[in-house]
């Protein structure tokens, strides 16, 4: 599309990002899943700010990622995050801290923008962004429970392997975590200390 058009208008519903400190994964309100070293504000995120987190494995058998505590209601949720491959490409996005077939997750291959394994009952989507970034999202009908939405390096593309033997210093980048009600990810809603709601877009015609 050039400057002459055609042009479109994105009108979005109201939505709330239910995760706090969404742009600082690994910082306040985030917990480490096990081992690994996580560096904040390492490279430029999709919005141009130097706020992306680098998740780095140790040479150990462990889990390498970050999560928050959250109380789900009986509703459909979408969990999304931007990921970028470093020396390692397999990013898992999980509604809970389950492993293998018991997970509520999908694995995304950040080397080529494809989707690996997807657990039963979960739908997954990946969207390409500039500079090697991908927005990875999963959607699922959840039930009332306290659980742990998380992102981590999966030990495999074809299975959700949460705990695995890493060779050390394998890494990838994440930014912009968002958990919201609904069947698809809406535009990113940054948060800090509390959940944030974006109002519905309203188009008003001029004269």
Short mmCIF file of C-alpha atoms in Angstrom, two decimals:
data_model
loop_
_atom_site.label_atom_id
_atom_site.label_comp_id
_atom_site.label_asym_id
_atom_site.label_seq_id
_atom_site.Cartn_x
_atom_site.Cartn_y
_atom_site.Cartn_z
CA UNK A 1 0.00 0.00 0.00
CA UNK A 2 1.47 3.39 -0.95
CA UNK A 3 0.55 6.86 0.25
CA UNK A 4 -2.47 6.95 -2.08
CA UNK A 5 -4.16 4.06 -0.21
CA UNK A 6 -6.30 2.15 0.23
CA UNK A 7 -6.29 2.71 3.97
CA UNK A 8 -7.95 0.67 6.71
CA UNK A 9 -9.16 1.40 10.20
CA UNK A 10 -8.54 -1.02 13.07
CA UNK A 11 -11.41 -0.78 15.54
CA UNK A 12 -10.80 -2.95 18.58
CA UNK A 13 -12.99 -4.05 21.44
CA UNK A 14 -12.23 -3.07 25.00
CA UNK A 15 -9.73 -5.42 26.58
CA UNK A 16 -7.66 -5.74 29.76
CA UNK A 17 -4.10 -6.99 30.09
CA UNK A 18 -4.35 -9.05 33.26
CA UNK A 19 -0.59 -9.46 33.71
CA UNK A 20 1.43 -6.81 35.54
CA UNK A 21 4.84 -5.47 34.49
CA UNK A 22 4.14 -6.84 31.04
CA UNK A 23 7.14 -5.23 29.37
CA UNK A 24 9.68 -6.32 31.98
CA UNK A 25 9.43 -10.11 31.93
CA UNK A 26 11.65 -11.42 34.71
CA UNK A 27 11.35 -8.27 36.82
CA UNK A 28 8.81 -7.30 39.48
CA UNK A 29 5.91 -9.77 39.95
CA UNK A 30 7.61 -12.36 37.73
CA UNK A 31 9.15 -15.55 39.14
CA UNK A 32 11.89 -17.70 37.68
CA UNK A 33 10.65 -21.17 36.72
CA UNK A 34 13.84 -22.82 37.91
CA UNK A 35 17.35 -22.26 36.60
CA UNK A 36 18.75 -19.85 34.11
CA UNK A 37 19.83 -16.26 34.05
CA UNK A 38 17.46 -13.58 32.82
CA UNK A 39 18.61 -10.13 31.74
CA UNK A 40 16.19 -7.21 31.47
CA UNK A 41 16.45 -4.34 28.96
CA UNK A 42 18.92 -6.18 26.74
CA UNK A 43 17.83 -5.43 23.15
CA UNK A 44 15.24 -3.35 21.32
CA UNK A 45 11.68 -4.62 21.64
CA UNK A 46 9.11 -4.45 18.82
CA UNK A 47 8.07 -0.97 19.99
CA UNK A 48 11.64 0.32 19.61
CA UNK A 49 12.43 0.64 23.32
CA UNK A 50 15.37 -1.30 24.77
CA UNK A 51 13.17 -3.32 27.14
CA UNK A 52 13.27 -6.92 25.90
CA UNK A 53 14.33 -9.71 28.26
CA UNK A 54 17.01 -12.28 27.46
CA UNK A 55 16.38 -15.75 28.96
CA UNK A 56 19.60 -17.74 29.24
CA UNK A 57 19.99 -21.38 30.25
CA UNK A 58 22.61 -22.86 32.54
CA UNK A 59 24.42 -26.11 31.84
CA UNK A 60 21.91 -28.08 33.89
CA UNK A 61 18.73 -30.14 33.78
CA UNK A 62 16.11 -27.58 34.77
CA UNK A 63 13.32 -25.29 33.58
CA UNK A 64 14.28 -21.96 32.02
CA UNK A 65 11.65 -19.23 31.95
CA UNK A 66 9.36 -16.85 33.83
CA UNK A 67 5.80 -16.96 35.20
CA UNK A 68 3.20 -15.03 37.20
CA UNK A 69 0.51 -16.24 39.59
CA UNK A 70 -3.03 -15.74 38.31
CA UNK A 71 -6.54 -16.83 39.33
CA UNK A 72 -8.51 -17.88 36.25
CA UNK A 73 -12.29 -17.75 36.03
CA UNK A 74 -14.38 -20.06 33.85
CA UNK A 75 -13.85 -18.26 30.54
CA UNK A 76 -11.81 -18.26 27.33
CA UNK A 77 -8.42 -16.56 27.61
CA UNK A 78 -5.67 -15.62 25.20
CA UNK A 79 -2.05 -15.44 26.34
CA UNK A 80 0.47 -13.76 24.05
CA UNK A 81 4.10 -12.68 24.07
CA UNK A 82 6.66 -11.49 21.54
CA UNK A 83 9.65 -13.77 21.05
CA UNK A 84 12.90 -13.56 19.10
CA UNK A 85 15.46 -16.31 18.61
CA UNK A 86 18.92 -15.88 20.05
CA UNK A 87 21.11 -18.93 20.02
CA UNK A 88 18.02 -21.06 20.76
CA UNK A 89 14.69 -21.01 18.88
CA UNK A 90 12.01 -22.95 20.80
CA UNK A 91 9.70 -20.82 22.94
CA UNK A 92 6.85 -22.38 24.92
CA UNK A 93 3.83 -20.29 25.96
CA UNK A 94 1.80 -22.00 28.66
CA UNK A 95 -1.36 -21.16 30.61
CA UNK A 96 -0.12 -23.29 33.51
CA UNK A 97 3.03 -24.98 34.74
CA UNK A 98 2.07 -28.39 33.39
CA UNK A 99 4.57 -30.43 31.40
CA UNK A 100 4.33 -32.65 28.35
CA UNK A 101 0.83 -33.85 27.48
CA UNK A 102 -0.49 -32.30 30.70
CA UNK A 103 0.41 -28.78 29.64
CA UNK A 104 -1.87 -26.07 28.29
CA UNK A 105 0.62 -24.73 25.82
CA UNK A 106 2.16 -24.44 22.39
CA UNK A 107 5.78 -24.41 21.26
CA UNK A 108 6.86 -21.80 18.71
CA UNK A 109 9.93 -22.02 16.47
CA UNK A 110 11.40 -18.52 16.42
CA UNK A 111 13.96 -19.43 13.77
CA UNK A 112 11.34 -19.58 11.02
CA UNK A 113 8.06 -18.32 12.51
CA UNK A 114 6.29 -21.67 12.64
CA UNK A 115 4.26 -23.48 15.27
CA UNK A 116 5.50 -26.75 16.74
CA UNK A 117 3.49 -28.89 19.12
CA UNK A 118 0.12 -27.65 20.42
CA UNK A 119 -1.56 -29.30 23.38
CA UNK A 120 -5.12 -30.61 23.12
CA UNK A 121 -7.74 -27.93 23.74
CA UNK A 122 -5.35 -25.11 22.84
CA UNK A 123 -5.28 -23.06 19.64
CA UNK A 124 -2.08 -21.26 18.65
CA UNK A 125 -1.10 -18.43 16.33
CA UNK A 126 2.14 -16.73 15.34
CA UNK A 127 2.52 -13.35 13.63
CA UNK A 128 5.69 -11.94 12.10
CA UNK A 129 7.10 -8.53 13.10
CA UNK A 130 10.21 -6.67 11.93
CA UNK A 131 13.73 -7.50 13.10
CA UNK A 132 13.08 -11.19 13.72
CA UNK A 133 10.31 -10.77 16.29
CA UNK A 134 7.16 -12.91 16.37
CA UNK A 135 4.00 -12.47 18.42
CA UNK A 136 3.10 -15.90 19.75
CA UNK A 137 -0.35 -16.52 21.20
CA UNK A 138 -2.44 -19.35 22.62
CA UNK A 139 -6.17 -19.49 23.37
CA UNK A 140 -8.05 -21.89 25.62
CA UNK A 141 -11.23 -22.27 27.66
CA UNK A 142 -10.02 -22.16 31.26
CA UNK A 143 -11.69 -23.22 34.48
CA UNK A 144 -11.61 -21.62 37.94
CA UNK A 145 -8.13 -22.22 39.34
CA UNK A 146 -5.01 -20.52 40.62
CA UNK A 147 -2.34 -21.18 38.02
CA UNK A 148 0.82 -19.86 36.44
CA UNK A 149 0.87 -18.32 32.96
CA UNK A 150 4.46 -18.64 31.82
CA UNK A 151 6.99 -18.49 29.01
CA UNK A 152 10.09 -20.67 28.81
CA UNK A 153 12.56 -22.42 26.53
CA UNK A 154 11.15 -25.79 25.46
CA UNK A 155 13.57 -28.68 25.12
CA UNK A 156 11.89 -29.70 21.86
CA UNK A 157 9.88 -28.32 18.94
CA UNK A 158 7.69 -31.42 18.64
CA UNK A 159 6.84 -31.77 22.35
CA UNK A 160 6.39 -29.42 25.27
CA UNK A 161 9.52 -30.31 27.25
CA UNK A 162 9.54 -28.00 30.24
CA UNK A 163 12.45 -29.59 32.10
CA UNK A 164 15.45 -30.57 29.98
CA UNK A 165 19.23 -30.81 29.90
CA UNK A 166 20.61 -27.58 28.47
CA UNK A 167 24.21 -27.26 27.38
CA UNK A 168 24.52 -23.80 28.90
CA UNK A 169 24.16 -20.21 27.69
CA UNK A 170 21.43 -21.01 25.16
CA UNK A 171 19.13 -18.02 24.91
CA UNK A 172 16.19 -16.26 23.34
CA UNK A 173 14.37 -12.95 23.86
CA UNK A 174 10.83 -12.14 25.08
CA UNK A 175 8.78 -8.99 25.56
CA UNK A 176 5.19 -7.76 25.90
CA UNK A 177 3.32 -10.47 27.77
CA UNK A 178 -0.46 -10.15 27.63
CA UNK A 179 -3.23 -12.25 29.19
CA UNK A 180 -6.76 -11.24 28.28
CA UNK A 181 -10.26 -12.56 27.97
CA UNK A 182 -11.31 -13.50 24.46
CA UNK A 183 -10.45 -15.69 21.51
CA UNK A 184 -7.62 -13.65 19.95
CA UNK A 185 -4.86 -11.25 21.03
CA UNK A 186 -5.67 -7.56 20.80
CA UNK A 187 -3.11 -4.79 20.41
CA UNK A 188 -0.53 -4.68 23.16
CA UNK A 189 -1.60 -3.02 26.43
CA UNK A 190 1.46 -2.17 28.56
CA UNK A 191 1.11 -2.56 32.32
CA UNK A 192 3.14 -1.84 35.44
CA UNK A 193 1.70 -2.20 38.95
CA UNK A 194 -1.86 -3.20 37.98
CA UNK A 195 -3.90 -4.63 35.13
CA UNK A 196 -4.77 -2.03 32.48
CA UNK A 197 -7.92 -1.73 30.37
CA UNK A 198 -8.00 -0.22 26.90
CA UNK A 199 -11.39 1.21 25.97
CA UNK A 200 -13.15 0.13 22.81
CA UNK A 201 -12.28 2.16 19.71
CA UNK A 202 -15.04 4.43 18.43
CA UNK A 203 -15.07 5.80 14.88
CA UNK A 204 -16.80 9.15 14.52
CA UNK A 205 -17.51 10.42 11.02
CA UNK A 206 -16.73 14.04 10.24
CA UNK A 207 -18.61 16.44 8.02
#
